[in-house]
Amino acid sequence: MKKNSKEGLERKPSSWYSVIDDTKQQRRKLKGPDVDNQNKSKSSEAWSVISNYIRMNSMNNTMEWLEGTLSRRRSETRVYKYNTRLLEAITDGDTAYMNRMLTMGANVNATCRLNQVSACHIAATINNDALSLLINAGAISLRSDKFGRTPLHIAAWAGHVRHIASLLDFSEALQDKVASKMTPEVLQEIRTSRLTVPEILNRPCELNTLSTVPDAWSDGMEHNCRSVKESLPLFQPGWTALHAASARAQYKCVQLLLAAGADPMKTDLLSRTPIDVVGYDHYSKHKIDPADFKETVRILREAGGKFQNSTTGKVNTPLHTAVDLDSVDAVEEVLDAGATATLWNSHGLTAMHDCVKNRNKDILQLIANYEFGNEDPQVAVVDERDRWGYTVLSAAIKAGWTQGVCVALGAGASVTMKDNKGESPLHLAASQGNLDILQEVLIVSKFNSSLDFLNDKGETALFVAIRHNQIDVVRMLLSAGARIQEETVDRVNVLHVAAEHGHYEILEHLLEYDDHITNEMINEPDVFSYTPLVHAVVNDHPKCVDLLISKGANVRVEVHNVSGINVTTPLHLAASKNHFEISEIIINSDKDTIHAVNSSGLMPLHEACCHGNRNVISLLLHRGADLSGHTGKTKLLPIDVLMNNLSKPTQFIEEIFDTCISSQGRNIQESNCKVKVDYRVLVPDESDWKQMRVIKGLVNTGNRHDQSRLLLHPLVQSFLYLKWKSLLPFFYTILAMHTCFVLALNVYVVSIFFYKDKKREVPGYFLPGIWECILYVTIFLIAIQEIVFIKIKKRRYLLLPETWMKIWAVALALVLPQTVNWKINNGEDWARLIATISLLLSWFEMMFLLSRFPDWGFYVLMFGKVANKVFKILLSFGFLLFGFAICFMIQFRAKVPFEGPWASFVKTMVMMTTEYDYQATINNTATDNADTSSGEFLSLTIFRIIFLTFLILVSIVLMNLIAGVAVNNVNHLEMIGTIKRLEKQVEFITSLEDIVCHKVMKKVLPKKLYRKLSMNQKLKNVIYLMPRESTCSYCKYLPPRIREAIFETAQRQQMEMDEELGSMAFKMKLDQIHNIIVGSEEDESRRADLSESAVTKINEEVDKIRSEVAFIRNFLVVNQPRRRTMSSD
């Protein structure tokens, strides 16, 4: 409307254009060829006169044009309003108001501005006299709108035969006959009355056929154009009125149009004739009567209409529509008209697939057995595929429709045609698990010898049934003769598939099918070296693993990776994937697999620790895995891997240690209670009998995760204590040797220096020569001991401070007798110095040896810890002490006891212990400064100030700081001392064990003695403590603190177990209540369904028998020529 009004404003009156034409002619005269170029001034004067004339005329004409435009717009607005009212009256079916609008000036060709829909278009949709009134009033009834629709298209689509007759300009009498009843006589009259076929009758719909609409035809802005747009249908490009009538099965309109001369073979842009689009509006939710549909097809067929079966693309054909209408007669009529059953609809399905989808047995049987004259005789009609490649048989199998399967097989459907996924109907039947359908398919497969037909994956139907866990199908296939030995391209057999998917019942059935065959197949690897057992392990199917192992599967099979370089075992795979149950099953079948090593030198415990699988780690440790185990290819210990890969590893190991102590379901207070202490986590099962490896490895991991506190666990402490008891004779031997050495050294030094200094005669039992010999013997024995320790422990032993202390003590004692006999100056002083150092070092070593005892070592290590802190504090404040020492030396004028820096420093350190000797020191200072009274006063004042400062800063502050820091937390200090004692104990016991179990000792000592020593030092893996029996030997051996800690741990474990059992019992009760409630509801629903299912099953059995009879009949017909040929031969 805006566009039209704008054009009206721009339109000029005719006088305006006449002035412009006169001006152009005068301009041409001025520029004619007769004008001389030299008269330019005259030309310019003439042009100015003409311009003024044009300007004056233009102004006058513009005023006239504006006045005319305003008056015209007022009249046009009134016309637009009337046109709108006219269109609305037609839409409402109000013919009286429509006549009134026409009388008042509304245009009979009023047009909706949106899609150029005229009044005739709207009137054609309504079954009243509106269209006749418009045509009689002079309306143009042959106009097309924006989408190429004419009123004839719309009248045919709406089924208004009188409107069609009116649009075709029939006489009033003929229109009345058409409207009353369409008899053959009326149709014949229509045929005879036409002279020529109207052009409008076969005019196709063409998009964007816009034409200029006069302003007088337009509607107003207030017209609801959208409602008009939504009320009219959209036709396919190229459709004629006959197409529109056929789409809705308006058979009366079809008859009328054909009688009027419509072309039944006129095609649209998709090359479809009217018969190709019969019932097309069924897919636009329009309800079509099957009888009307059949009649429409019949009329078009008799008029010469033919199906364009070469149509490409996915379109809904009349055959699909007839199938959807569930009309056998309609389908038969369409087939008789020449329709093909191979075309796809918009969903990619043929008409037969639609039958399967809708479960139309009769229609499917009709189409499948229809005699198509133009089809390939080598391919059955039912073997046509849909967009997914499914044949009718495959589609029926997927839908689980037994009757459809029987119909397809009876029509000669192939059981070996593959879909787009490479699956045949036989494979689909095996995957679906419908035994009735499978039975039908197997009958044909046996005839065709296609029971072991392969899909694109190289699998038979047996493989597919196994993969989909169809145990009944597997039994049926095997009983029908399917080969169990078949393999795919990747050398995968049926046992691989069953184990991979964890189908226990199928795997059991296959293993029991034929023992001779399955024994050969059970350990067969595929192309990736995976046996059925490995597949079950990798995919976590414990029941299948247990079954395969019981049937003879090899648990030590070598599994290669893709490159074939790395080799591992099933237990390694289970440990890496945290498959707890599978790991337990494999270990139960072969315990030695715990120590199996893969190509990388890793054991299953390494794999479990690398992946942080706590459950499997706990299982392996309780079954004898070695936390300190390593092989020649790798020196990496599992305990190191565990500490580096697990979160909170110390807490995890502590929980494992807790589980090793149990009261076996009894309370500690019971009289017959036995507390089991299992040391198998700590004691590896090795042939060399070394039992300290795990604890030593634990100590060597450091203390980054506070793992040193694990030594305080009752399990570890009791083990160390018992191990210490077993090695106590060896320790006593070492202690006796060192005691003899210390005794000989002390007696020798006393015999040399004491009696000499006292100038007494040496007694006979203190003769230096005798004790010198004894000293050399003990030095020789200790030297042998140290050589053995260094040989076994090597570098680690040389890094210990105690080792060097012992070496220096022995070395100085060795050279002491030689220095005593020196004849040089100060030789005696050197001898005394060597003797003094050697004596101190030997007694220090004696102290360290005594610290090995569990009850004494604690105090020695606490002493060392306190001494370490004190030394650190003294080093921090050493500069302060040295400053006071220099001040005292200067103040006392370098006299005793401050005669030098060193003497002054020593005296200052002594003063720290509150040994001040204050009065004597003041008197000495006063005597030294007695020259003048003023000097005495000044010197005493300065000394008192310095002394007071020393007293406050050193004696009070520093000494209290040392005492407070050294023993600030006694409990913590006690714990640290205990840990250090245990670490030293572990180190010493490990050294003794290494010596006893070393191969040198085995070679040197007699076999019986060596075996006795080894057996004495080896502990039992499991011990039992009886809290209420005084005869328990282990209760006597263990100290009370360790024994009580074990009982407390056992009691805590029992309480946790009781709580867990209580929660499990409560959960089981809830499950039972739930099952009872749900089970009662299921029983009621099952009873209601029994009656319905029984009737359905009987009907299916009857249909099955009928289809089998049809199949046999068809088979006999097909093979009859062959039998005749054979008989003639």
Short mmCIF file of C-alpha atoms in Angstrom, two decimals, residues 549-844:
data_model
loop_
_atom_site.label_atom_id
_atom_site.label_comp_id
_atom_site.label_asym_id
_atom_site.label_seq_id
_atom_site.Cartn_x
_atom_site.Cartn_y
_atom_site.Cartn_z
CA ILE A 549 40.38 -71.32 34.28
CA SER A 550 38.32 -74.27 35.49
CA LYS A 551 38.19 -75.50 31.88
CA GLY A 552 41.95 -75.35 31.47
CA ALA A 553 42.76 -71.81 30.33
CA ASN A 554 46.41 -70.89 30.80
CA VAL A 555 46.81 -68.12 33.42
CA ARG A 556 50.47 -67.62 32.47
CA VAL A 557 49.80 -66.89 28.82
CA GLU A 558 52.02 -64.21 27.32
CA VAL A 559 50.12 -61.14 26.16
CA HIS A 560 51.85 -58.88 23.62
CA ASN A 561 51.06 -55.25 22.97
CA VAL A 562 50.35 -53.86 19.49
CA SER A 563 54.03 -53.50 18.64
CA GLY A 564 54.76 -56.98 19.98
CA ILE A 565 57.62 -55.74 22.17
CA ASN A 566 56.13 -55.67 25.66
CA VAL A 567 54.97 -58.99 27.07
CA THR A 568 52.78 -59.27 30.14
CA THR A 569 50.46 -61.73 31.92
CA PRO A 570 46.72 -61.69 32.71
CA LEU A 571 47.44 -60.91 36.37
CA HIS A 572 49.45 -57.84 35.32
CA LEU A 573 46.47 -56.65 33.28
CA ALA A 574 44.02 -57.26 36.11
CA ALA A 575 46.29 -55.45 38.57
CA SER A 576 46.70 -52.44 36.28
CA LYS A 577 42.92 -52.14 35.79
CA ASN A 578 42.01 -52.69 39.48
CA HIS A 579 39.98 -55.83 38.74
CA PHE A 580 39.92 -57.18 42.28
CA GLU A 581 37.78 -60.30 41.83
CA ILE A 582 39.67 -61.40 38.73
CA SER A 583 43.00 -60.95 40.48
CA GLU A 584 41.76 -63.07 43.37
CA ILE A 585 40.56 -65.83 41.00
CA ILE A 586 43.89 -65.94 39.17
CA ILE A 587 45.86 -66.05 42.41
CA ASN A 588 43.67 -68.83 43.77
CA SER A 589 44.34 -70.88 40.65
CA ASP A 590 48.10 -70.25 40.59
CA LYS A 591 49.69 -68.46 43.54
CA ASP A 592 53.07 -68.24 41.84
CA THR A 593 51.72 -65.75 39.31
CA ILE A 594 52.11 -63.09 42.03
CA HIS A 595 55.85 -63.19 41.38
CA ALA A 596 55.58 -63.34 37.57
CA VAL A 597 57.65 -60.72 35.74
CA ASN A 598 56.74 -59.03 32.48
CA SER A 599 59.14 -57.93 29.78
CA SER A 600 59.76 -54.63 31.58
CA GLY A 601 60.86 -56.39 34.74
CA LEU A 602 57.71 -55.45 36.67
CA MET A 603 55.60 -57.71 38.84
CA PRO A 604 51.82 -57.42 39.27
CA LEU A 605 52.36 -55.45 42.47
CA HIS A 606 54.37 -52.89 40.47
CA GLU A 607 51.45 -52.48 38.06
CA ALA A 608 48.91 -52.07 40.84
CA CYS A 609 51.10 -49.49 42.60
CA CYS A 610 51.77 -47.58 39.36
CA HIS A 611 48.02 -47.17 38.75
CA GLY A 612 47.14 -46.55 42.41
CA ASN A 613 44.77 -49.52 42.64
CA ARG A 614 44.36 -49.89 46.39
CA ASN A 615 42.09 -52.96 46.40
CA VAL A 616 44.43 -55.04 44.26
CA ILE A 617 47.47 -53.86 46.22
CA SER A 618 45.86 -55.01 49.45
CA LEU A 619 44.96 -58.37 47.90
CA LEU A 620 48.44 -58.98 46.51
CA LEU A 621 50.10 -58.07 49.80
CA HIS A 622 47.87 -60.42 51.80
CA ARG A 623 48.59 -63.20 49.32
CA GLY A 624 52.36 -62.92 49.60
CA ALA A 625 53.47 -60.20 47.19
CA ASP A 626 56.79 -58.62 48.08
CA LEU A 627 56.84 -54.86 48.66
CA SER A 628 60.62 -54.97 48.32
CA GLY A 629 60.76 -57.29 45.36
CA HIS A 630 62.75 -56.37 42.26
CA THR A 631 64.22 -58.13 39.27
CA GLY A 632 67.38 -57.83 37.27
CA LYS A 633 65.78 -55.52 34.68
CA THR A 634 64.65 -52.93 37.17
CA LYS A 635 65.79 -51.90 40.62
CA LEU A 636 62.52 -50.13 41.29
CA LEU A 637 60.85 -51.41 44.44
CA PRO A 638 57.06 -51.64 44.72
CA ILE A 639 57.20 -49.80 48.05
CA ASP A 640 58.85 -46.84 46.27
CA VAL A 641 56.22 -46.87 43.53
CA LEU A 642 53.46 -47.06 46.12
CA MET A 643 54.77 -44.05 48.01
CA ASN A 644 55.07 -42.00 44.84
CA ASN A 645 51.73 -42.83 43.21
CA LEU A 646 49.16 -43.22 45.98
CA SER A 647 47.50 -40.41 47.84
CA LYS A 648 48.03 -40.71 51.59
CA PRO A 649 50.24 -43.81 51.23
CA THR A 650 51.15 -43.93 54.92
CA GLN A 651 47.52 -44.15 55.95
CA PHE A 652 46.91 -46.86 53.35
CA ILE A 653 49.80 -49.02 54.56
CA GLU A 654 48.71 -48.49 58.15
CA GLU A 655 45.24 -49.80 57.25
CA ILE A 656 46.83 -52.86 55.66
CA PHE A 657 48.88 -53.45 58.80
CA ASP A 658 45.68 -53.17 60.87
CA THR A 659 44.01 -55.90 58.82
CA CYS A 660 46.94 -58.22 59.63
CA ILE A 661 45.87 -58.23 63.27
CA SER A 662 42.49 -59.82 63.97
CA SER A 663 40.65 -61.56 66.75
CA GLN A 664 38.95 -63.92 64.26
CA GLY A 665 35.43 -62.79 65.11
CA ARG A 666 35.77 -63.06 68.87
CA ASN A 667 35.95 -60.54 71.65
CA ILE A 668 39.22 -60.01 73.47
CA GLN A 669 37.50 -60.71 76.78
CA GLU A 670 36.47 -64.22 75.74
CA SER A 671 38.47 -67.04 77.22
CA ASN A 672 39.01 -68.89 73.93
CA CYS A 673 39.95 -65.79 71.94
CA LYS A 674 43.01 -66.06 69.71
CA VAL A 675 44.51 -62.94 68.22
CA LYS A 676 46.04 -63.67 64.86
CA VAL A 677 49.13 -61.66 63.89
CA ASP A 678 49.92 -62.18 60.21
CA TYR A 679 53.43 -61.17 59.18
CA ARG A 680 53.10 -62.21 55.52
CA VAL A 681 52.88 -58.58 54.46
CA LEU A 682 56.29 -57.99 56.00
CA VAL A 683 57.90 -61.34 55.24
CA PRO A 684 58.46 -62.07 51.53
CA ASP A 685 58.43 -65.67 50.45
CA GLU A 686 62.01 -65.88 49.21
CA SER A 687 64.47 -68.75 49.19
CA ASP A 688 67.31 -66.90 50.94
CA TRP A 689 65.23 -66.42 54.12
CA LYS A 690 65.79 -62.68 54.35
CA GLN A 691 62.83 -61.35 56.29
CA MET A 692 63.85 -57.71 56.78
CA ARG A 693 63.62 -56.56 53.16
CA VAL A 694 60.17 -54.96 53.38
CA ILE A 695 60.85 -53.02 56.57
CA LYS A 696 64.26 -51.97 55.30
CA GLY A 697 62.70 -50.82 52.03
CA LEU A 698 60.09 -48.89 53.99
CA VAL A 699 62.80 -47.11 55.98
CA ASN A 700 64.75 -46.33 52.80
CA THR A 701 61.77 -44.49 51.23
CA GLY A 702 62.51 -41.52 53.49
CA ASN A 703 59.97 -39.58 55.50
CA ARG A 704 58.27 -37.32 52.95
CA HIS A 705 54.86 -38.81 53.77
CA ASP A 706 55.63 -39.32 57.48
CA GLN A 707 56.05 -43.02 56.79
CA SER A 708 58.57 -43.42 59.61
CA ARG A 709 55.64 -43.56 62.06
CA LEU A 710 54.73 -46.91 60.51
CA LEU A 711 57.55 -48.35 62.59
CA LEU A 712 55.42 -47.63 65.68
CA HIS A 713 52.66 -49.94 64.45
CA PRO A 714 52.20 -52.99 66.71
CA LEU A 715 52.68 -55.32 63.78
CA VAL A 716 56.10 -53.86 62.94
CA GLN A 717 57.21 -53.47 66.55
CA SER A 718 56.28 -57.04 67.44
CA PHE A 719 58.01 -58.35 64.34
CA LEU A 720 61.18 -56.41 65.11
CA TYR A 721 61.13 -57.55 68.70
CA LEU A 722 60.73 -61.21 67.78
CA LYS A 723 63.33 -60.88 65.06
CA TRP A 724 65.68 -59.29 67.56
CA LYS A 725 65.09 -62.19 69.93
CA SER A 726 65.91 -64.68 67.21
CA LEU A 727 69.17 -62.89 66.37
CA LEU A 728 70.11 -62.19 69.96
CA PRO A 729 72.89 -64.86 70.10
CA PHE A 730 74.65 -63.20 67.18
CA PHE A 731 74.38 -59.83 68.88
CA TYR A 732 75.70 -61.23 72.14
CA THR A 733 78.70 -62.55 70.24
CA ILE A 734 79.44 -59.09 68.82
CA LEU A 735 78.86 -57.49 72.22
CA ALA A 736 81.20 -59.99 73.90
CA MET A 737 83.92 -59.30 71.35
CA HIS A 738 83.68 -55.56 71.86
CA THR A 739 83.50 -55.97 75.63
CA CYS A 740 86.73 -57.99 75.55
CA PHE A 741 88.29 -55.30 73.38
CA VAL A 742 87.26 -52.47 75.75
CA LEU A 743 88.36 -54.47 78.80
CA ALA A 744 91.76 -55.34 77.27
CA LEU A 745 92.32 -51.74 76.17
CA ASN A 746 91.45 -50.30 79.58
CA VAL A 747 93.55 -52.83 81.53
CA TYR A 748 96.47 -52.27 79.20
CA VAL A 749 96.28 -48.45 79.55
CA VAL A 750 95.96 -48.69 83.35
CA SER A 751 98.95 -51.06 83.52
CA ILE A 752 101.06 -48.65 81.49
CA PHE A 753 100.17 -45.25 82.89
CA PHE A 754 98.51 -45.70 86.30
CA TYR A 755 101.24 -47.70 88.00
CA LYS A 756 103.90 -45.61 86.31
CA ASP A 757 102.35 -42.35 87.54
CA LYS A 758 101.90 -43.84 91.06
CA LYS A 759 105.39 -45.33 90.88
CA ARG A 760 104.10 -48.66 91.95
CA GLU A 761 105.01 -52.14 90.82
CA VAL A 762 102.65 -53.65 88.25
CA PRO A 763 100.91 -56.81 89.56
CA GLY A 764 101.34 -60.05 87.71
CA TYR A 765 97.78 -60.16 86.42
CA PHE A 766 98.26 -56.61 85.03
CA LEU A 767 101.43 -57.31 83.10
CA PRO A 768 101.35 -55.13 79.92
CA GLY A 769 102.71 -57.91 77.70
CA ILE A 770 99.89 -60.28 78.47
CA TRP A 771 97.18 -57.68 77.96
CA GLU A 772 98.87 -56.43 74.82
CA CYS A 773 98.50 -59.90 73.32
CA ILE A 774 94.88 -60.08 74.43
CA LEU A 775 94.33 -56.62 72.91
CA TYR A 776 95.74 -57.74 69.57
CA VAL A 777 93.53 -60.83 69.53
CA THR A 778 90.37 -58.79 70.14
CA ILE A 779 91.48 -56.27 67.52
CA PHE A 780 91.91 -59.12 65.04
CA LEU A 781 88.43 -60.49 65.77
CA ILE A 782 86.82 -57.05 65.49
CA ALA A 783 88.72 -56.42 62.25
CA ILE A 784 87.33 -59.63 60.77
CA GLN A 785 83.84 -58.59 61.88
CA GLU A 786 84.20 -55.17 60.24
CA ILE A 787 85.55 -56.65 57.03
CA VAL A 788 82.52 -58.93 56.85
CA PHE A 789 80.17 -55.98 57.46
CA ILE A 790 81.91 -53.86 54.82
CA LYS A 791 81.89 -56.74 52.34
CA ILE A 792 78.15 -57.32 52.74
CA LYS A 793 76.81 -53.81 53.23
CA LYS A 794 79.52 -52.03 51.20
CA ARG A 795 79.05 -48.31 50.79
CA ARG A 796 76.05 -48.00 53.12
CA TYR A 797 78.05 -49.27 56.06
CA LEU A 798 80.89 -46.80 55.48
CA LEU A 799 78.47 -43.86 55.57
CA LEU A 800 77.51 -44.52 59.21
CA PRO A 801 79.30 -42.40 61.93
CA GLU A 802 79.43 -45.43 64.24
CA THR A 803 81.48 -47.32 61.68
CA TRP A 804 84.20 -44.68 61.60
CA MET A 805 84.12 -44.36 65.40
CA LYS A 806 84.78 -48.09 65.70
CA ILE A 807 87.47 -48.00 62.99
CA TRP A 808 89.33 -45.14 64.71
CA ALA A 809 89.05 -46.80 68.13
CA VAL A 810 90.51 -50.05 66.77
CA ALA A 811 93.20 -48.27 64.71
CA LEU A 812 94.37 -46.14 67.66
CA ALA A 813 94.36 -49.19 69.94
CA LEU A 814 96.44 -51.02 67.34
CA VAL A 815 99.19 -48.33 67.27
CA LEU A 816 99.04 -47.59 71.03
CA PRO A 817 101.62 -50.27 72.08
CA GLN A 818 104.03 -48.92 69.48
CA THR A 819 103.76 -45.29 70.69
CA VAL A 820 104.38 -46.37 74.29
CA ASN A 821 107.84 -47.61 73.29
CA TRP A 822 108.79 -44.42 71.39
CA LYS A 823 112.17 -42.95 72.45
CA ILE A 824 111.56 -39.47 71.06
CA ASN A 825 110.78 -36.23 72.80
CA ASN A 826 107.21 -35.98 74.01
CA GLY A 827 106.70 -39.62 73.06
CA GLU A 828 104.91 -40.29 76.32
CA ASP A 829 102.53 -37.39 75.71
CA TRP A 830 101.60 -38.80 72.31
CA ALA A 831 100.97 -42.19 73.88
CA ARG A 832 98.72 -40.67 76.51
CA LEU A 833 96.80 -38.72 73.81
CA ILE A 834 96.26 -41.83 71.69
CA ALA A 835 95.23 -43.82 74.69
CA THR A 836 92.77 -41.17 75.80
CA ILE A 837 91.08 -40.89 72.37
CA SER A 838 90.97 -44.64 71.88
CA LEU A 839 89.43 -45.17 75.32
CA LEU A 840 86.72 -42.53 74.70
CA LEU A 841 85.85 -43.90 71.27
CA SER A 842 85.66 -47.47 72.55
CA TRP A 843 83.31 -46.51 75.38
CA PHE A 844 81.19 -44.48 72.98
#
